[in-house]
mmCIF file of C-alpha atoms in Angstrom:
data_model
loop_
_atom_site.group_PDB
_atom_site.id
_atom_site.type_symbol
_atom_site.label_atom_id
_atom_site.label_comp_id
_atom_site.label_asym_id
_atom_site.label_seq_id
_atom_site.Cartn_x
_atom_site.Cartn_y
_atom_site.Cartn_z
ATOM 1 C CA MET A 8 -0.149 0.283 -0.026
ATOM 2 C CA LYS A 9 1.418 3.467 -0.715
ATOM 3 C CA GLY A 10 2.592 6.018 1.896
ATOM 4 C CA LEU A 11 0.403 8.674 0.567
ATOM 5 C CA PHE A 12 -2.993 8.655 -0.886
ATOM 6 C CA SER A 13 -3.963 10.696 -3.748
ATOM 7 C CA VAL A 14 -7.698 11.371 -4.599
ATOM 8 C CA PRO A 15 -8.197 9.842 -7.980
ATOM 9 C CA GLY A 16 -9.007 12.274 -10.545
ATOM 10 C CA ASP A 17 -12.140 10.489 -11.788
ATOM 11 C CA TYR A 18 -13.708 10.655 -8.619
ATOM 12 C CA ILE A 19 -13.061 14.533 -8.316
ATOM 13 C CA TYR A 20 -15.054 14.662 -11.403
ATOM 14 C CA PHE A 21 -17.631 12.458 -9.844
ATOM 15 C CA LYS A 22 -17.961 14.438 -6.571
ATOM 16 C CA SER A 23 -18.488 17.439 -9.061
ATOM 17 C CA GLN A 24 -21.110 16.041 -11.436
ATOM 18 C CA VAL A 25 -23.503 13.854 -8.645
ATOM 19 C CA PRO A 26 -24.829 15.252 -5.714
ATOM 20 C CA LEU A 27 -24.439 13.548 -2.197
ATOM 21 C CA HIS A 28 -27.824 13.432 -0.425
ATOM 22 C CA LYS A 29 -28.301 13.048 3.019
ATOM 23 C CA ILE A 30 -32.060 12.622 4.582
ATOM 24 C CA PRO A 31 -33.242 11.864 7.917
ATOM 25 C CA ILE A 32 -35.865 8.792 8.161
ATOM 26 C CA GLY A 33 -37.276 8.471 11.455
ATOM 27 C CA SER A 34 -34.169 7.975 13.824
ATOM 28 C CA LYS A 35 -31.586 7.219 10.939
ATOM 29 C CA GLN A 36 -29.388 9.248 8.895
ATOM 30 C CA TRP A 37 -29.117 8.046 5.184
ATOM 31 C CA ARG A 38 -26.312 9.226 2.990
ATOM 32 C CA TYR A 39 -26.744 8.484 -0.796
ATOM 33 C CA TYR A 40 -26.427 9.088 -4.303
ATOM 34 C CA ASP A 41 -28.869 8.897 -7.041
ATOM 35 C CA PHE A 42 -27.854 9.150 -10.657
ATOM 36 C CA GLY A 43 -29.423 8.262 -13.959
ATOM 37 C CA PRO A 44 -33.093 7.894 -15.392
ATOM 38 C CA LYS A 45 -35.706 8.132 -12.761
ATOM 39 C CA TYR A 46 -38.282 5.884 -14.991
ATOM 40 C CA VAL A 47 -36.202 2.763 -14.653
ATOM 41 C CA PRO A 48 -35.909 0.530 -11.596
ATOM 42 C CA PRO A 49 -32.697 1.366 -9.965
ATOM 43 C CA LEU A 50 -29.723 -0.788 -8.978
ATOM 44 C CA ILE A 51 -29.221 -0.130 -5.406
ATOM 45 C CA CYS A 52 -25.579 -0.698 -4.495
ATOM 46 C CA LEU A 53 -24.934 -1.738 -0.653
ATOM 47 C CA PRO A 54 -21.226 -1.550 0.694
ATOM 48 C CA GLY A 55 -19.188 -3.809 2.809
ATOM 49 C CA ILE A 56 -18.283 -2.817 6.278
ATOM 50 C CA ALA A 57 -15.300 -1.171 5.112
ATOM 51 C CA GLY A 58 -17.282 0.736 2.532
ATOM 52 C CA THR A 59 -19.423 4.175 1.769
ATOM 53 C CA ALA A 60 -21.579 5.171 -0.708
ATOM 54 C CA ASP A 61 -18.464 6.727 -2.360
ATOM 55 C CA VAL A 62 -16.822 3.099 -3.030
ATOM 56 C CA TYR A 63 -19.447 2.666 -6.088
ATOM 57 C CA TYR A 64 -18.445 6.078 -7.968
ATOM 58 C CA LYS A 65 -17.168 4.321 -11.006
ATOM 59 C CA GLN A 66 -20.178 1.849 -11.319
ATOM 60 C CA ILE A 67 -22.418 4.953 -10.843
ATOM 61 C CA MET A 68 -20.869 6.873 -14.024
ATOM 62 C CA SER A 69 -20.278 3.750 -15.771
ATOM 63 C CA LEU A 70 -23.917 2.506 -15.612
ATOM 64 C CA SER A 71 -25.584 5.550 -15.809
ATOM 65 C CA ASN A 72 -23.782 6.151 -19.075
ATOM 66 C CA LYS A 73 -25.764 3.096 -20.522
ATOM 67 C CA GLY A 74 -28.938 4.203 -19.381
ATOM 68 C CA TYR A 75 -29.299 2.544 -15.946
ATOM 69 C CA ARG A 76 -30.041 4.362 -12.684
ATOM 70 C CA VAL A 77 -27.771 3.660 -9.745
ATOM 71 C CA ILE A 78 -28.142 4.492 -5.946
ATOM 72 C CA SER A 79 -25.399 3.988 -4.187
ATOM 73 C CA VAL A 80 -26.053 4.322 -0.165
ATOM 74 C CA ASP A 81 -24.371 4.049 3.159
ATOM 75 C CA ILE A 82 -25.240 1.469 5.720
ATOM 76 C CA PRO A 83 -27.031 3.707 8.532
ATOM 77 C CA ARG A 84 -26.424 3.047 11.674
ATOM 78 C CA VAL A 85 -28.638 -0.107 12.916
ATOM 79 C CA TRP A 86 -27.955 -2.725 15.482
ATOM 80 C CA ASN A 87 -29.551 -5.545 14.295
ATOM 81 C CA ASN A 88 -30.507 -7.230 11.287
ATOM 82 C CA ASN A 89 -34.327 -6.620 11.639
ATOM 83 C CA GLU A 90 -33.701 -3.159 11.922
ATOM 84 C CA TRP A 91 -31.831 -3.290 8.870
ATOM 85 C CA ILE A 92 -35.246 -4.759 6.918
ATOM 86 C CA GLN A 93 -37.339 -1.938 8.370
ATOM 87 C CA ALA A 94 -35.211 1.085 8.014
ATOM 88 C CA PHE A 95 -34.266 -0.001 4.478
ATOM 89 C CA GLU A 96 -37.929 -0.408 3.457
ATOM 90 C CA LYS A 97 -38.413 3.203 4.906
ATOM 91 C CA PHE A 98 -35.578 4.473 3.004
ATOM 92 C CA LEU A 99 -37.314 3.149 -0.081
ATOM 93 C CA ASP A 100 -40.586 4.507 0.587
ATOM 94 C CA ALA A 101 -39.127 8.089 1.400
ATOM 95 C CA ILE A 102 -37.669 8.193 -2.082
ATOM 96 C CA ASP A 103 -40.733 6.829 -3.748
ATOM 97 C CA VAL A 104 -38.919 3.656 -5.263
ATOM 98 C CA HIS A 105 -40.993 0.435 -5.124
ATOM 99 C CA HIS A 106 -39.204 -2.279 -7.144
ATOM 100 C CA ILE A 107 -35.286 -2.551 -7.143
ATOM 101 C CA HIS A 108 -32.555 -4.363 -8.199
ATOM 102 C CA LEU A 109 -29.731 -5.310 -5.298
ATOM 103 C CA TYR A 110 -25.971 -5.429 -5.311
ATOM 104 C CA GLY A 111 -23.896 -6.048 -2.481
ATOM 105 C CA SER A 112 -20.187 -6.671 -1.508
ATOM 106 C CA SER A 113 -19.717 -8.615 1.784
ATOM 107 C CA LEU A 114 -22.057 -7.270 4.628
ATOM 108 C CA GLY A 115 -23.862 -5.377 2.398
ATOM 109 C CA GLY A 116 -24.539 -8.840 0.003
ATOM 110 C CA PHE A 117 -25.936 -10.478 3.089
ATOM 111 C CA LEU A 118 -27.996 -7.501 3.794
ATOM 112 C CA ALA A 119 -29.260 -7.592 0.412
ATOM 113 C CA GLN A 120 -30.282 -11.106 0.731
ATOM 114 C CA LEU A 121 -31.847 -10.654 3.760
ATOM 115 C CA PHE A 122 -33.925 -7.857 2.473
ATOM 116 C CA ALA A 123 -35.087 -9.992 -0.722
ATOM 117 C CA GLN A 124 -35.868 -12.823 1.744
ATOM 118 C CA HIS A 125 -38.300 -10.793 3.845
ATOM 119 C CA ARG A 126 -39.466 -8.334 1.097
ATOM 120 C CA PRO A 127 -39.695 -10.544 -2.065
ATOM 121 C CA ARG A 128 -42.297 -8.408 -3.939
ATOM 122 C CA ARG A 129 -39.847 -5.383 -3.758
ATOM 123 C CA VAL A 130 -36.646 -6.991 -5.383
ATOM 124 C CA LYS A 131 -36.473 -7.979 -8.958
ATOM 125 C CA SER A 132 -32.561 -9.307 -8.853
ATOM 126 C CA LEU A 133 -29.718 -9.800 -6.994
ATOM 127 C CA VAL A 134 -25.829 -9.214 -7.870
ATOM 128 C CA LEU A 135 -23.801 -10.732 -5.046
ATOM 129 C CA SER A 136 -19.983 -10.194 -4.733
ATOM 130 C CA ASN A 137 -17.641 -12.097 -1.810
ATOM 131 C CA THR A 138 -20.513 -12.405 0.773
ATOM 132 C CA PHE A 139 -22.263 -14.874 2.943
ATOM 133 C CA LEU A 140 -25.181 -16.565 3.843
ATOM 134 C CA GLU A 141 -24.739 -16.558 8.178
ATOM 135 C CA THR A 142 -23.349 -14.868 10.803
ATOM 136 C CA SER A 143 -22.118 -17.594 12.939
ATOM 137 C CA ASN A 144 -18.550 -17.916 12.085
ATOM 138 C CA PHE A 145 -18.142 -13.885 12.777
ATOM 139 C CA SER A 146 -19.665 -14.337 16.025
ATOM 140 C CA ALA A 147 -17.441 -16.793 16.932
ATOM 141 C CA ALA A 148 -14.399 -14.890 15.825
ATOM 142 C CA MET A 149 -15.623 -11.868 17.760
ATOM 143 C CA PRO A 150 -15.994 -12.991 21.048
ATOM 144 C CA TRP A 151 -15.683 -9.196 22.404
ATOM 145 C CA ALA A 152 -19.076 -8.648 20.202
ATOM 146 C CA PRO A 153 -20.945 -7.757 23.400
ATOM 147 C CA ILE A 154 -18.735 -4.461 24.315
ATOM 148 C CA VAL A 155 -18.230 -3.420 20.506
ATOM 149 C CA GLY A 156 -20.366 -0.280 21.177
ATOM 150 C CA TRP A 157 -17.683 0.462 24.103
ATOM 151 C CA SER A 158 -14.626 0.089 22.035
ATOM 152 C CA PRO A 159 -12.488 2.960 20.839
ATOM 153 C CA SER A 160 -12.730 4.209 17.355
ATOM 154 C CA PHE A 161 -8.962 3.043 16.674
ATOM 155 C CA LEU A 162 -9.507 -0.366 17.321
ATOM 156 C CA LEU A 163 -12.840 -0.678 15.223
ATOM 157 C CA LYS A 164 -10.699 0.664 12.428
ATOM 158 C CA ARG A 165 -7.957 -1.696 13.061
ATOM 159 C CA TYR A 166 -10.229 -4.810 13.286
ATOM 160 C CA VAL A 167 -12.223 -3.729 10.041
ATOM 161 C CA LEU A 168 -9.257 -3.355 8.388
ATOM 162 C CA THR A 169 -7.247 -6.458 8.987
ATOM 163 C CA GLY A 170 -6.543 -8.098 5.725
ATOM 164 C CA ILE A 171 -7.646 -5.079 3.557
ATOM 165 C CA ARG A 172 -4.007 -3.569 3.749
ATOM 166 C CA ASP A 173 -2.274 -7.256 2.880
ATOM 167 C CA GLY A 174 -0.160 -7.259 -0.532
ATOM 168 C CA PRO A 175 1.934 -6.823 -2.832
ATOM 169 C CA HIS A 176 -1.370 -5.614 -4.988
ATOM 170 C CA GLU A 177 -1.189 -4.778 -8.942
ATOM 171 C CA PRO A 178 -1.828 -1.034 -9.069
ATOM 172 C CA PHE A 179 -5.327 -1.217 -9.982
ATOM 173 C CA ILE A 180 -6.098 -3.082 -6.885
ATOM 174 C CA ALA A 181 -3.548 -1.263 -4.941
ATOM 175 C CA ASP A 182 -5.302 2.068 -5.926
ATOM 176 C CA SER A 183 -8.792 0.451 -4.845
ATOM 177 C CA VAL A 184 -7.418 -0.617 -1.492
ATOM 178 C CA ASP A 185 -5.903 2.847 -0.917
ATOM 179 C CA PHE A 186 -9.586 4.603 -1.813
ATOM 180 C CA VAL A 187 -11.186 2.368 0.489
ATOM 181 C CA VAL A 188 -8.686 2.915 3.517
ATOM 182 C CA ALA A 189 -9.427 6.281 3.048
ATOM 183 C CA GLN A 190 -13.253 5.702 3.332
ATOM 184 C CA VAL A 191 -13.163 3.886 6.639
ATOM 185 C CA GLU A 192 -11.219 6.747 8.195
ATOM 186 C CA THR A 193 -14.547 8.942 7.358
ATOM 187 C CA LEU A 194 -16.772 6.434 9.174
ATOM 188 C CA SER A 195 -17.089 7.111 12.951
ATOM 189 C CA LYS A 196 -17.023 4.881 15.693
ATOM 190 C CA ASP A 197 -20.394 4.426 15.898
ATOM 191 C CA ASP A 198 -20.833 3.463 12.214
ATOM 192 C CA LEU A 199 -18.014 0.969 12.810
ATOM 193 C CA ALA A 200 -19.348 -0.656 15.819
ATOM 194 C CA SER A 201 -23.142 -0.921 14.276
ATOM 195 C CA ARG A 202 -21.851 -2.727 11.218
ATOM 196 C CA LEU A 203 -19.884 -5.118 13.398
ATOM 197 C CA SER A 204 -22.720 -5.770 15.167
ATOM 198 C CA LEU A 205 -24.331 -6.655 12.279
ATOM 199 C CA THR A 206 -22.052 -9.392 11.250
ATOM 200 C CA VAL A 207 -22.349 -11.127 14.444
ATOM 201 C CA ASP A 208 -26.409 -10.678 14.999
ATOM 202 C CA SER A 209 -27.697 -14.142 14.645
ATOM 203 C CA ALA A 210 -29.390 -14.289 10.945
ATOM 204 C CA SER A 211 -29.117 -16.533 8.252
ATOM 205 C CA VAL A 212 -30.655 -16.317 4.672
ATOM 206 C CA GLY A 213 -33.224 -18.734 3.952
ATOM 207 C CA PRO A 214 -34.677 -19.897 0.884
ATOM 208 C CA LEU A 215 -35.365 -16.820 -2.020
ATOM 209 C CA ARG A 216 -38.155 -16.470 -4.232
ATOM 210 C CA LEU A 217 -36.353 -15.274 -6.802
ATOM 211 C CA SER A 218 -35.210 -17.678 -9.521
ATOM 212 C CA ASP A 219 -31.980 -18.440 -10.023
ATOM 213 C CA ALA A 220 -31.921 -16.652 -13.572
ATOM 214 C CA PHE A 221 -32.325 -13.553 -11.441
ATOM 215 C CA ILE A 222 -29.199 -13.804 -9.136
ATOM 216 C CA THR A 223 -25.953 -13.126 -10.049
ATOM 217 C CA ILE A 224 -22.652 -14.105 -8.033
ATOM 218 C CA MET A 225 -19.262 -12.675 -8.327
ATOM 219 C CA ASP A 226 -15.963 -13.077 -6.876
ATOM 220 C CA LYS A 227 -14.423 -9.810 -8.698
ATOM 221 C CA MET A 228 -15.493 -6.457 -8.524
ATOM 222 C CA ARG A 229 -13.721 -4.825 -11.252
ATOM 223 C CA GLN A 230 -16.388 -6.924 -13.577
ATOM 224 C CA PHE A 231 -18.959 -5.346 -11.891
ATOM 225 C CA PHE A 232 -20.528 -3.025 -14.289
ATOM 226 C CA VAL A 233 -19.835 -5.490 -17.338
ATOM 227 C CA ILE A 234 -21.895 -8.022 -15.730
ATOM 228 C CA TYR A 235 -24.587 -5.948 -14.414
ATOM 229 C CA SER A 236 -25.375 -4.016 -17.633
ATOM 230 C CA LYS A 237 -25.238 -7.515 -19.774
ATOM 231 C CA GLN A 238 -27.568 -9.404 -17.394
ATOM 232 C CA ILE A 239 -29.988 -7.046 -16.016
ATOM 233 C CA LYS A 240 -32.375 -5.713 -17.934
#
C-alpha cells in the first residue's frame, strides 16, 4: 500500500457531477447518491463493512452512461438485522422507489439477501460479490462483540481493516485498497460498531423466491459493471 493517498481524478470529477443526498428518516440518517434516469427500476448498491456510498463511484458513472439508474447508499446505524430490513424499507418508501435491483458486497451482500428474503415483492434481482449466508462464523471469531459499542474507534478501524492492507497488489487493486482505507477513515465509531454488530447478530439467509436466473454471484469487483449491464434488463 502507498504511504500517501492521492484522490483519483475520476473521483473528483464524479463528486463535481453527482450530488450527495443526506436525509433523516425516523432516527436514521441516510447518505446516498442517486444518478441516472428516474423512470427505470434502480440498481441499489450496498457496501461492505469498510465501504461507503462513495466506493461505487465508478459503477455509478459507467452504468448511468448506459441508461441505468444507480443508487449507492451508506449502511445507516442499525444494530440488528431486523432493524435493517425495516429501516431500508422506510428509505425506499421515502425516495418513492418500489421495485429494485440489489447489488451488495460482503456485509452489503448479506443485507441484500436478507431484504430479498423478507420483502420479496420489492426485489427484482440480486447481484452478490464476496458475501455470506449466515453470521455464526463471525460471532465465533469475535468474542468481544458484546462490548463493541464501548470499544475505541482506533481499535474498530484496525479490526475492520485487517486483511485489506495485505499485499502486494497490482496497481489497479492497490489504488482501490487505498481508496477503501481512506473511506474507512471517514466513518465514525458508531458507524463501525453498528456494522460489526450486524455481522455477529444471529441471522441466516433462507430460501429466496427469486429464480436463479435473477441472481448473479461474482468474486471479482472489477467485472461488476460489465456483468450487470449484460444481465439485468
